[in-house]
């Protein structure tokens, strides 16, 4: 019986309704445009988000004002405009993952110190790569799949819409990375223990009471962080790296790893102490101060109270 749903989604994933097919072809067609053309499109997206829709304008403004109380209104406005322009570029760059050639992405994403990743690989240790919504967070996973073939995976939160779940999964996996649903994180790590792989987690602040958060002062505010990295690292003796990414010029990023306390340190920590999460918070805070316009400010990451 034909129920109006496609039997299988391109690239795997859930089936979706047939009427999403024109949208899929449209998105793929746009993705095949050169990045120079897509950046022209980004200019229109920037104007639409910043001046027409004023997309989450108040959330962005409040986040920036609370995070940088020492900055003047003029400086906050400059960062806000820089953020919307950065965000518009990230939108077209993420879409480009549907068609970008491996060589082109490899030229645009430079890993400054890959030896920090390959060293634990040589010891057959799992590596937790802790990142955030800085720079272009989606390019990191795809680039890592090229830099470290067969060893890169990323945790993601599945989308409720079957079409967009299928499309985004294709973007994340077409260059060789594994995409791991959030609830399957531990199962994936246990299955690949002793193989020398890395699993990327975006662990920005905003943990709720049910997440057993770690509270610390972060950008002048009481802030809750997820602590799963400490627990996973301790349980599976993982090496842990902070993944910093910075746009160095249009369409080009530098990725730099920083060693964080590993699973042995996390396992030895007293109850209520989270050395991995604390070290991650300090690294992220430093990056956000250095390049504030390259962070995703549109989410209410300080909505929970201690």
PDB file of C-alpha atoms in Angstrom:
ATOM      1  CA  UNK A   1       0.000   0.000   0.000  1.00  0.00           C
ATOM      2  CA  UNK A   2       1.336   3.438  -0.897  1.00  0.00           C
ATOM      3  CA  UNK A   3       1.139   5.670   2.163  1.00  0.00           C
ATOM      4  CA  UNK A   4       2.926   8.622   0.579  1.00  0.00           C
ATOM      5  CA  UNK A   5       6.220   7.959   2.359  1.00  0.00           C
ATOM      6  CA  UNK A   6       9.479   7.148   0.633  1.00  0.00           C
ATOM      7  CA  UNK A   7      10.637   3.618   1.360  1.00  0.00           C
ATOM      8  CA  UNK A   8      14.214   4.606   2.090  1.00  0.00           C
ATOM      9  CA  UNK A   9      15.941   7.923   2.551  1.00  0.00           C
ATOM     10  CA  UNK A  10      19.040   8.776   0.472  1.00  0.00           C
ATOM     11  CA  UNK A  11      22.177   7.970   2.431  1.00  0.00           C
ATOM     12  CA  UNK A  12      20.247   5.944   4.997  1.00  0.00           C
ATOM     13  CA  UNK A  13      18.180   7.236   7.884  1.00  0.00           C
ATOM     14  CA  UNK A  14      14.424   7.397   8.341  1.00  0.00           C
ATOM     15  CA  UNK A  15      11.971   7.400   5.470  1.00  0.00           C
ATOM     16  CA  UNK A  16      10.300  10.717   4.669  1.00  0.00           C
ATOM     17  CA  UNK A  17       7.319  11.921   2.663  1.00  0.00           C
ATOM     18  CA  UNK A  18       7.697  12.083  -1.119  1.00  0.00           C
ATOM     19  CA  UNK A  19       6.871  15.792  -1.263  1.00  0.00           C
ATOM     20  CA  UNK A  20      10.237  16.616   0.335  1.00  0.00           C
ATOM     21  CA  UNK A  21      12.043  15.370  -2.789  1.00  0.00           C
ATOM     22  CA  UNK A  22      11.878  18.731  -4.646  1.00  0.00           C
ATOM     23  CA  UNK A  23      13.407  20.392  -1.586  1.00  0.00           C
ATOM     24  CA  UNK A  24      16.174  17.784  -1.502  1.00  0.00           C
ATOM     25  CA  UNK A  25      17.041  18.396  -5.146  1.00  0.00           C
ATOM     26  CA  UNK A  26      16.941  22.157  -4.618  1.00  0.00           C
ATOM     27  CA  UNK A  27      19.325  21.943  -1.656  1.00  0.00           C
ATOM     28  CA  UNK A  28      21.676  19.627  -3.539  1.00  0.00           C
ATOM     29  CA  UNK A  29      21.608  21.968  -6.527  1.00  0.00           C
ATOM     30  CA  UNK A  30      22.542  24.936  -4.357  1.00  0.00           C
ATOM     31  CA  UNK A  31      25.245  22.871  -2.645  1.00  0.00           C
ATOM     32  CA  UNK A  32      26.925  22.243  -6.012  1.00  0.00           C
ATOM     33  CA  UNK A  33      27.400  25.979  -6.568  1.00  0.00           C
ATOM     34  CA  UNK A  34      30.954  27.260  -6.011  1.00  0.00           C
ATOM     35  CA  UNK A  35      31.619  28.642  -2.554  1.00  0.00           C
ATOM     36  CA  UNK A  36      32.288  32.059  -4.068  1.00  0.00           C
ATOM     37  CA  UNK A  37      28.680  32.103  -5.272  1.00  0.00           C
ATOM     38  CA  UNK A  38      27.404  30.750  -1.966  1.00  0.00           C
ATOM     39  CA  UNK A  39      29.131  33.542  -0.078  1.00  0.00           C
ATOM     40  CA  UNK A  40      27.193  35.985  -2.233  1.00  0.00           C
ATOM     41  CA  UNK A  41      24.060  34.185  -1.092  1.00  0.00           C
ATOM     42  CA  UNK A  42      25.330  34.469   2.487  1.00  0.00           C
ATOM     43  CA  UNK A  43      25.214  38.240   2.136  1.00  0.00           C
ATOM     44  CA  UNK A  44      21.476  38.037   1.527  1.00  0.00           C
ATOM     45  CA  UNK A  45      21.026  35.624   4.439  1.00  0.00           C
ATOM     46  CA  UNK A  46      22.922  38.042   6.680  1.00  0.00           C
ATOM     47  CA  UNK A  47      20.695  40.966   5.727  1.00  0.00           C
ATOM     48  CA  UNK A  48      17.562  38.850   6.203  1.00  0.00           C
ATOM     49  CA  UNK A  49      18.561  37.521   9.628  1.00  0.00           C
ATOM     50  CA  UNK A  50      20.054  40.714  11.040  1.00  0.00           C
ATOM     51  CA  UNK A  51      17.776  43.414   9.647  1.00  0.00           C
ATOM     52  CA  UNK A  52      14.513  41.891   8.387  1.00  0.00           C
ATOM     53  CA  UNK A  53      13.724  38.929  10.642  1.00  0.00           C
ATOM     54  CA  UNK A  54      16.046  40.127  13.427  1.00  0.00           C
ATOM     55  CA  UNK A  55      16.496  36.440  14.182  1.00  0.00           C
ATOM     56  CA  UNK A  56      16.702  35.944  17.962  1.00  0.00           C
ATOM     57  CA  UNK A  57      17.991  39.498  18.182  1.00  0.00           C
ATOM     58  CA  UNK A  58      17.121  39.947  21.841  1.00  0.00           C
ATOM     59  CA  UNK A  59      18.642  36.612  22.863  1.00  0.00           C
ATOM     60  CA  UNK A  60      21.887  37.465  21.063  1.00  0.00           C
ATOM     61  CA  UNK A  61      22.002  40.958  22.571  1.00  0.00           C
ATOM     62  CA  UNK A  62      21.304  39.724  26.108  1.00  0.00           C
ATOM     63  CA  UNK A  63      23.906  36.961  25.846  1.00  0.00           C
ATOM     64  CA  UNK A  64      26.565  39.356  24.602  1.00  0.00           C
ATOM     65  CA  UNK A  65      25.779  42.074  27.150  1.00  0.00           C
ATOM     66  CA  UNK A  66      25.871  39.635  30.067  1.00  0.00           C
ATOM     67  CA  UNK A  67      29.016  37.886  28.834  1.00  0.00           C
ATOM     68  CA  UNK A  68      30.984  41.078  28.183  1.00  0.00           C
ATOM     69  CA  UNK A  69      29.768  43.652  30.729  1.00  0.00           C
ATOM     70  CA  UNK A  70      32.979  45.637  30.267  1.00  0.00           C
ATOM     71  CA  UNK A  71      32.219  46.367  26.602  1.00  0.00           C
ATOM     72  CA  UNK A  72      30.381  49.457  25.435  1.00  0.00           C
ATOM     73  CA  UNK A  73      27.109  49.403  23.496  1.00  0.00           C
ATOM     74  CA  UNK A  74      29.074  50.198  20.347  1.00  0.00           C
ATOM     75  CA  UNK A  75      31.386  47.240  20.888  1.00  0.00           C
ATOM     76  CA  UNK A  76      28.433  44.922  21.565  1.00  0.00           C
ATOM     77  CA  UNK A  77      26.804  46.087  18.330  1.00  0.00           C
ATOM     78  CA  UNK A  78      30.023  45.420  16.402  1.00  0.00           C
ATOM     79  CA  UNK A  79      30.252  41.873  17.800  1.00  0.00           C
ATOM     80  CA  UNK A  80      26.559  41.275  17.099  1.00  0.00           C
ATOM     81  CA  UNK A  81      26.902  42.317  13.464  1.00  0.00           C
ATOM     82  CA  UNK A  82      30.047  40.207  13.149  1.00  0.00           C
ATOM     83  CA  UNK A  83      28.188  37.237  14.575  1.00  0.00           C
ATOM     84  CA  UNK A  84      25.303  37.487  12.111  1.00  0.00           C
ATOM     85  CA  UNK A  85      27.735  37.719   9.192  1.00  0.00           C
ATOM     86  CA  UNK A  86      29.706  34.741  10.522  1.00  0.00           C
ATOM     87  CA  UNK A  87      26.507  32.758  11.052  1.00  0.00           C
ATOM     88  CA  UNK A  88      25.304  33.445   7.489  1.00  0.00           C
ATOM     89  CA  UNK A  89      28.599  32.113   6.121  1.00  0.00           C
ATOM     90  CA  UNK A  90      28.378  29.008   8.325  1.00  0.00           C
ATOM     91  CA  UNK A  91      24.876  28.288   6.975  1.00  0.00           C
ATOM     92  CA  UNK A  92      26.086  28.076   3.356  1.00  0.00           C
ATOM     93  CA  UNK A  93      29.271  26.257   4.368  1.00  0.00           C
ATOM     94  CA  UNK A  94      27.273  23.560   6.128  1.00  0.00           C
ATOM     95  CA  UNK A  95      25.047  23.164   3.071  1.00  0.00           C
ATOM     96  CA  UNK A  96      28.172  22.892   0.911  1.00  0.00           C
ATOM     97  CA  UNK A  97      29.058  19.673   2.774  1.00  0.00           C
ATOM     98  CA  UNK A  98      26.446  17.949   0.612  1.00  0.00           C
ATOM     99  CA  UNK A  99      28.690  18.375  -2.438  1.00  0.00           C
ATOM    100  CA  UNK A 100      32.155  19.609  -1.454  1.00  0.00           C
ATOM    101  CA  UNK A 101      35.075  17.591  -2.788  1.00  0.00           C
ATOM    102  CA  UNK A 102      37.358  16.026  -0.184  1.00  0.00           C
ATOM    103  CA  UNK A 103      40.412  17.839  -1.493  1.00  0.00           C
ATOM    104  CA  UNK A 104      38.723  21.215  -1.300  1.00  0.00           C
ATOM    105  CA  UNK A 105      37.614  20.716   2.298  1.00  0.00           C
ATOM    106  CA  UNK A 106      41.072  19.467   3.262  1.00  0.00           C
ATOM    107  CA  UNK A 107      42.584  22.679   1.844  1.00  0.00           C
ATOM    108  CA  UNK A 108      40.157  24.818   3.798  1.00  0.00           C
ATOM    109  CA  UNK A 109      40.481  23.100   7.180  1.00  0.00           C
ATOM    110  CA  UNK A 110      43.988  23.062   8.647  1.00  0.00           C
ATOM    111  CA  UNK A 111      44.753  20.865  11.652  1.00  0.00           C
ATOM    112  CA  UNK A 112      47.643  22.643  13.362  1.00  0.00           C
ATOM    113  CA  UNK A 113      48.748  19.819  15.701  1.00  0.00           C
ATOM    114  CA  UNK A 114      47.273  16.479  14.570  1.00  0.00           C
ATOM    115  CA  UNK A 115      49.914  14.568  16.544  1.00  0.00           C
ATOM    116  CA  UNK A 116      47.900  15.147  19.715  1.00  0.00           C
ATOM    117  CA  UNK A 117      45.209  12.992  18.144  1.00  0.00           C
ATOM    118  CA  UNK A 118      47.378  10.345  16.520  1.00  0.00           C
ATOM    119  CA  UNK A 119      49.420   9.731  19.679  1.00  0.00           C
ATOM    120  CA  UNK A 120      46.554   8.098  21.644  1.00  0.00           C
ATOM    121  CA  UNK A 121      45.476   6.353  18.434  1.00  0.00           C
ATOM    122  CA  UNK A 122      48.861   4.620  18.417  1.00  0.00           C
ATOM    123  CA  UNK A 123      48.095   3.412  21.953  1.00  0.00           C
ATOM    124  CA  UNK A 124      44.693   2.134  20.790  1.00  0.00           C
ATOM    125  CA  UNK A 125      42.946   4.540  23.167  1.00  0.00           C
ATOM    126  CA  UNK A 126      39.608   6.187  22.607  1.00  0.00           C
ATOM    127  CA  UNK A 127      39.715   9.961  22.336  1.00  0.00           C
ATOM    128  CA  UNK A 128      36.906  12.237  23.430  1.00  0.00           C
ATOM    129  CA  UNK A 129      37.076  15.394  21.303  1.00  0.00           C
ATOM    130  CA  UNK A 130      35.230  18.152  23.131  1.00  0.00           C
ATOM    131  CA  UNK A 131      34.033  21.012  20.981  1.00  0.00           C
ATOM    132  CA  UNK A 132      31.413  23.736  20.981  1.00  0.00           C
ATOM    133  CA  UNK A 133      29.421  25.842  18.575  1.00  0.00           C
ATOM    134  CA  UNK A 134      32.474  27.917  17.659  1.00  0.00           C
ATOM    135  CA  UNK A 135      33.645  28.527  14.117  1.00  0.00           C
ATOM    136  CA  UNK A 136      32.139  25.930  11.803  1.00  0.00           C
ATOM    137  CA  UNK A 137      31.403  22.987  14.068  1.00  0.00           C
ATOM    138  CA  UNK A 138      30.045  20.804  11.248  1.00  0.00           C
ATOM    139  CA  UNK A 139      33.192  21.147   9.136  1.00  0.00           C
ATOM    140  CA  UNK A 140      35.319  19.807  12.001  1.00  0.00           C
ATOM    141  CA  UNK A 141      33.762  16.343  11.895  1.00  0.00           C
ATOM    142  CA  UNK A 142      33.925  16.076   8.107  1.00  0.00           C
ATOM    143  CA  UNK A 143      37.496  17.350   8.099  1.00  0.00           C
ATOM    144  CA  UNK A 144      38.512  14.919  10.852  1.00  0.00           C
ATOM    145  CA  UNK A 145      37.154  12.042   8.741  1.00  0.00           C
ATOM    146  CA  UNK A 146      39.626  13.080   6.027  1.00  0.00           C
ATOM    147  CA  UNK A 147      42.530  13.799   8.382  1.00  0.00           C
ATOM    148  CA  UNK A 148      42.052  10.590  10.390  1.00  0.00           C
ATOM    149  CA  UNK A 149      40.386   8.106   7.992  1.00  0.00           C
ATOM    150  CA  UNK A 150      38.149   5.513   9.595  1.00  0.00           C
ATOM    151  CA  UNK A 151      38.593   6.945  13.080  1.00  0.00           C
ATOM    152  CA  UNK A 152      36.197   9.917  13.405  1.00  0.00           C
ATOM    153  CA  UNK A 153      32.649   9.966  14.745  1.00  0.00           C
ATOM    154  CA  UNK A 154      30.395  12.654  16.161  1.00  0.00           C
ATOM    155  CA  UNK A 155      27.489  12.614  18.582  1.00  0.00           C
ATOM    156  CA  UNK A 156      24.334  14.383  17.429  1.00  0.00           C
ATOM    157  CA  UNK A 157      20.770  14.939  18.585  1.00  0.00           C
ATOM    158  CA  UNK A 158      18.373  13.397  16.031  1.00  0.00           C
ATOM    159  CA  UNK A 159      15.895  15.799  14.447  1.00  0.00           C
ATOM    160  CA  UNK A 160      12.166  15.183  14.680  1.00  0.00           C
ATOM    161  CA  UNK A 161      11.545  15.881  10.996  1.00  0.00           C
ATOM    162  CA  UNK A 162      12.464  12.717   9.016  1.00  0.00           C
ATOM    163  CA  UNK A 163      13.584  14.634   5.932  1.00  0.00           C
ATOM    164  CA  UNK A 164      15.937  17.000   7.741  1.00  0.00           C
ATOM    165  CA  UNK A 165      17.199  14.131   9.908  1.00  0.00           C
ATOM    166  CA  UNK A 166      18.082  12.211   6.732  1.00  0.00           C
ATOM    167  CA  UNK A 167      19.607  15.221   4.980  1.00  0.00           C
ATOM    168  CA  UNK A 168      21.753  16.315   7.922  1.00  0.00           C
ATOM    169  CA  UNK A 169      22.936  12.776   8.517  1.00  0.00           C
ATOM    170  CA  UNK A 170      24.074  12.654   4.874  1.00  0.00           C
ATOM    171  CA  UNK A 171      26.006  15.900   5.317  1.00  0.00           C
ATOM    172  CA  UNK A 172      27.791  14.546   8.368  1.00  0.00           C
ATOM    173  CA  UNK A 173      28.693  11.116   7.003  1.00  0.00           C
ATOM    174  CA  UNK A 174      29.321  11.453   3.256  1.00  0.00           C
ATOM    175  CA  UNK A 175      33.069  12.035   3.730  1.00  0.00           C
ATOM    176  CA  UNK A 176      33.528   9.049   6.019  1.00  0.00           C
ATOM    177  CA  UNK A 177      32.569  10.081   9.556  1.00  0.00           C
ATOM    178  CA  UNK A 178      30.180   8.106  11.734  1.00  0.00           C
ATOM    179  CA  UNK A 179      27.152   9.925  13.154  1.00  0.00           C
ATOM    180  CA  UNK A 180      26.157   8.601  16.572  1.00  0.00           C
ATOM    181  CA  UNK A 181      22.732   9.426  18.075  1.00  0.00           C
ATOM    182  CA  UNK A 182      23.102  10.956  21.515  1.00  0.00           C
ATOM    183  CA  UNK A 183      21.471   8.062  23.343  1.00  0.00           C
ATOM    184  CA  UNK A 184      23.869   5.592  21.669  1.00  0.00           C
ATOM    185  CA  UNK A 185      27.048   7.357  22.852  1.00  0.00           C
ATOM    186  CA  UNK A 186      28.110   4.857  25.510  1.00  0.00           C
ATOM    187  CA  UNK A 187      27.199   1.872  23.338  1.00  0.00           C
ATOM    188  CA  UNK A 188      29.356   3.240  20.490  1.00  0.00           C
ATOM    189  CA  UNK A 189      32.354   3.835  22.754  1.00  0.00           C
ATOM    190  CA  UNK A 190      32.134   0.395  24.345  1.00  0.00           C
ATOM    191  CA  UNK A 191      31.851  -1.242  20.910  1.00  0.00           C
ATOM    192  CA  UNK A 192      35.011   0.505  19.671  1.00  0.00           C
ATOM    193  CA  UNK A 193      37.142   0.428  22.817  1.00  0.00           C
ATOM    194  CA  UNK A 194      40.704  -0.554  21.989  1.00  0.00           C
ATOM    195  CA  UNK A 195      40.455   0.507  18.339  1.00  0.00           C
ATOM    196  CA  UNK A 196      41.933   4.005  18.520  1.00  0.00           C
ATOM    197  CA  UNK A 197      39.019   6.216  17.520  1.00  0.00           C
ATOM    198  CA  UNK A 198      37.765   9.671  18.369  1.00  0.00           C
ATOM    199  CA  UNK A 199      34.241  10.673  19.269  1.00  0.00           C
ATOM    200  CA  UNK A 200      33.306  14.339  19.038  1.00  0.00           C
ATOM    201  CA  UNK A 201      30.912  15.879  21.542  1.00  0.00           C
ATOM    202  CA  UNK A 202      29.617  19.463  21.474  1.00  0.00           C
ATOM    203  CA  UNK A 203      29.376  20.193  25.182  1.00  0.00           C
ATOM    204  CA  UNK A 204      28.353  23.860  25.362  1.00  0.00           C
ATOM    205  CA  UNK A 205      26.880  25.166  28.572  1.00  0.00           C
ATOM    206  CA  UNK A 206      23.104  24.857  29.258  1.00  0.00           C
ATOM    207  CA  UNK A 207      22.821  21.630  31.231  1.00  0.00           C
ATOM    208  CA  UNK A 208      19.563  21.319  33.147  1.00  0.00           C
ATOM    209  CA  UNK A 209      19.000  19.938  36.663  1.00  0.00           C
ATOM    210  CA  UNK A 210      18.263  16.474  35.261  1.00  0.00           C
ATOM    211  CA  UNK A 211      21.706  16.424  33.591  1.00  0.00           C
ATOM    212  CA  UNK A 212      23.662  16.485  36.876  1.00  0.00           C
ATOM    213  CA  UNK A 213      25.427  19.688  35.812  1.00  0.00           C
ATOM    214  CA  UNK A 214      28.720  21.164  36.918  1.00  0.00           C
ATOM    215  CA  UNK A 215      28.359  24.805  37.956  1.00  0.00           C
ATOM    216  CA  UNK A 216      31.114  27.347  37.522  1.00  0.00           C
ATOM    217  CA  UNK A 217      31.596  31.039  36.802  1.00  0.00           C
ATOM    218  CA  UNK A 218      31.886  31.441  33.046  1.00  0.00           C
ATOM    219  CA  UNK A 219      31.936  34.771  31.225  1.00  0.00           C
ATOM    220  CA  UNK A 220      30.869  36.568  34.415  1.00  0.00           C
ATOM    221  CA  UNK A 221      27.825  34.317  34.886  1.00  0.00           C
ATOM    222  CA  UNK A 222      26.790  31.297  36.919  1.00  0.00           C
ATOM    223  CA  UNK A 223      26.896  28.590  34.261  1.00  0.00           C
ATOM    224  CA  UNK A 224      25.934  24.911  34.110  1.00  0.00           C
ATOM    225  CA  UNK A 225      27.937  22.454  32.016  1.00  0.00           C
ATOM    226  CA  UNK A 226      27.270  18.861  31.016  1.00  0.00           C
ATOM    227  CA  UNK A 227      29.538  16.417  32.861  1.00  0.00           C
ATOM    228  CA  UNK A 228      29.199  13.352  30.644  1.00  0.00           C
ATOM    229  CA  UNK A 229      32.769  13.801  29.384  1.00  0.00           C
ATOM    230  CA  UNK A 230      34.166  13.217  32.878  1.00  0.00           C
ATOM    231  CA  UNK A 231      32.048  10.115  33.389  1.00  0.00           C
ATOM    232  CA  UNK A 232      32.757   8.621  29.958  1.00  0.00           C
ATOM    233  CA  UNK A 233      36.484   9.351  30.148  1.00  0.00           C
ATOM    234  CA  UNK A 234      36.759   7.764  33.598  1.00  0.00           C
ATOM    235  CA  UNK A 235      34.700   4.721  32.677  1.00  0.00           C
ATOM    236  CA  UNK A 236      36.568   3.938  29.446  1.00  0.00           C
ATOM    237  CA  UNK A 237      40.039   5.399  30.143  1.00  0.00           C
ATOM    238  CA  UNK A 238      39.766   7.898  27.305  1.00  0.00           C
ATOM    239  CA  UNK A 239      42.239  10.536  26.254  1.00  0.00           C
ATOM    240  CA  UNK A 240      40.481  13.916  26.087  1.00  0.00           C
ATOM    241  CA  UNK A 241      41.155  16.810  23.721  1.00  0.00           C
ATOM    242  CA  UNK A 242      39.633  20.262  23.479  1.00  0.00           C
ATOM    243  CA  UNK A 243      38.938  21.127  19.845  1.00  0.00           C
ATOM    244  CA  UNK A 244      39.362  24.803  19.059  1.00  0.00           C
ATOM    245  CA  UNK A 245      38.393  26.131  15.654  1.00  0.00           C
ATOM    246  CA  UNK A 246      38.868  29.652  14.324  1.00  0.00           C
ATOM    247  CA  UNK A 247      38.014  31.239  10.989  1.00  0.00           C
ATOM    248  CA  UNK A 248      41.300  32.684   9.713  1.00  0.00           C
ATOM    249  CA  UNK A 249      39.782  34.080   6.513  1.00  0.00           C
ATOM    250  CA  UNK A 250      36.665  33.516   4.481  1.00  0.00           C
ATOM    251  CA  UNK A 251      36.165  29.805   3.938  1.00  0.00           C
ATOM    252  CA  UNK A 252      39.317  28.783   5.815  1.00  0.00           C
ATOM    253  CA  UNK A 253      39.623  27.527   9.380  1.00  0.00           C
ATOM    254  CA  UNK A 254      42.400  26.466  11.733  1.00  0.00           C
ATOM    255  CA  UNK A 255      41.715  23.581  14.128  1.00  0.00           C
ATOM    256  CA  UNK A 256      43.918  23.300  17.218  1.00  0.00           C
ATOM    257  CA  UNK A 257      43.813  20.537  19.812  1.00  0.00           C
ATOM    258  CA  UNK A 258      44.557  21.082  23.501  1.00  0.00           C
ATOM    259  CA  UNK A 259      45.106  18.182  25.892  1.00  0.00           C
ATOM    260  CA  UNK A 260      42.639  18.081  28.775  1.00  0.00           C
ATOM    261  CA  UNK A 261      42.731  15.871  31.898  1.00  0.00           C
ATOM    262  CA  UNK A 262      42.247  12.297  30.727  1.00  0.00           C
ATOM    263  CA  UNK A 263      40.163   9.429  32.030  1.00  0.00           C
ATOM    264  CA  UNK A 264      42.683   8.483  34.699  1.00  0.00           C
ATOM    265  CA  UNK A 265      42.547  11.973  36.190  1.00  0.00           C
ATOM    266  CA  UNK A 266      38.763  12.007  35.984  1.00  0.00           C
ATOM    267  CA  UNK A 267      38.539   8.616  37.694  1.00  0.00           C
ATOM    268  CA  UNK A 268      40.742   9.794  40.575  1.00  0.00           C
ATOM    269  CA  UNK A 269      38.852  13.066  41.110  1.00  0.00           C
ATOM    270  CA  UNK A 270      36.944  13.490  44.390  1.00  0.00           C
ATOM    271  CA  UNK A 271      33.165  13.318  44.299  1.00  0.00           C
ATOM    272  CA  UNK A 272      31.662  16.520  42.977  1.00  0.00           C
ATOM    273  CA  UNK A 273      34.818  17.488  41.083  1.00  0.00           C
ATOM    274  CA  UNK A 274      34.867  17.433  37.275  1.00  0.00           C
ATOM    275  CA  UNK A 275      38.409  18.217  36.060  1.00  0.00           C
ATOM    276  CA  UNK A 276      37.639  17.520  32.386  1.00  0.00           C
ATOM    277  CA  UNK A 277      34.605  19.796  32.311  1.00  0.00           C
ATOM    278  CA  UNK A 278      36.347  22.584  34.227  1.00  0.00           C
ATOM    279  CA  UNK A 279      39.338  22.530  31.879  1.00  0.00           C
ATOM    280  CA  UNK A 280      36.995  22.520  28.884  1.00  0.00           C
ATOM    281  CA  UNK A 281      35.106  25.538  30.248  1.00  0.00           C
ATOM    282  CA  UNK A 282      38.303  27.547  30.676  1.00  0.00           C
ATOM    283  CA  UNK A 283      39.489  26.771  27.130  1.00  0.00           C
ATOM    284  CA  UNK A 284      36.116  27.648  25.626  1.00  0.00           C
ATOM    285  CA  UNK A 285      35.930  30.862  27.632  1.00  0.00           C
ATOM    286  CA  UNK A 286      39.330  31.897  26.285  1.00  0.00           C
ATOM    287  CA  UNK A 287      38.280  31.221  22.677  1.00  0.00           C
ATOM    288  CA  UNK A 288      35.014  33.100  23.111  1.00  0.00           C
ATOM    289  CA  UNK A 289      36.866  36.120  24.453  1.00  0.00           C
ATOM    290  CA  UNK A 290      39.339  36.001  21.583  1.00  0.00           C
ATOM    291  CA  UNK A 291      36.790  35.624  18.745  1.00  0.00           C
ATOM    292  CA  UNK A 292      33.350  36.391  20.215  1.00  0.00           C
ATOM    293  CA  UNK A 293      31.700  36.869  16.827  1.00  0.00           C
ATOM    294  CA  UNK A 294      32.481  33.246  15.915  1.00  0.00           C
ATOM    295  CA  UNK A 295      30.321  31.729  18.643  1.00  0.00           C
ATOM    296  CA  UNK A 296      26.658  30.717  18.216  1.00  0.00           C
ATOM    297  CA  UNK A 297      24.897  33.265  20.432  1.00  0.00           C
ATOM    298  CA  UNK A 298      21.308  32.514  19.352  1.00  0.00           C
ATOM    299  CA  UNK A 299      20.595  29.944  22.092  1.00  0.00           C
ATOM    300  CA  UNK A 300      19.571  30.606  25.699  1.00  0.00           C
ATOM    301  CA  UNK A 301      22.577  28.905  27.242  1.00  0.00           C
ATOM    302  CA  UNK A 302      22.128  30.568  30.643  1.00  0.00           C
ATOM    303  CA  UNK A 303      18.443  29.742  31.117  1.00  0.00           C
ATOM    304  CA  UNK A 304      19.030  27.481  34.135  1.00  0.00           C
ATOM    305  CA  UNK A 305      19.756  28.795  37.621  1.00  0.00           C
ATOM    306  CA  UNK A 306      21.960  27.199  40.235  1.00  0.00           C
TER     307      UNK A 306
END
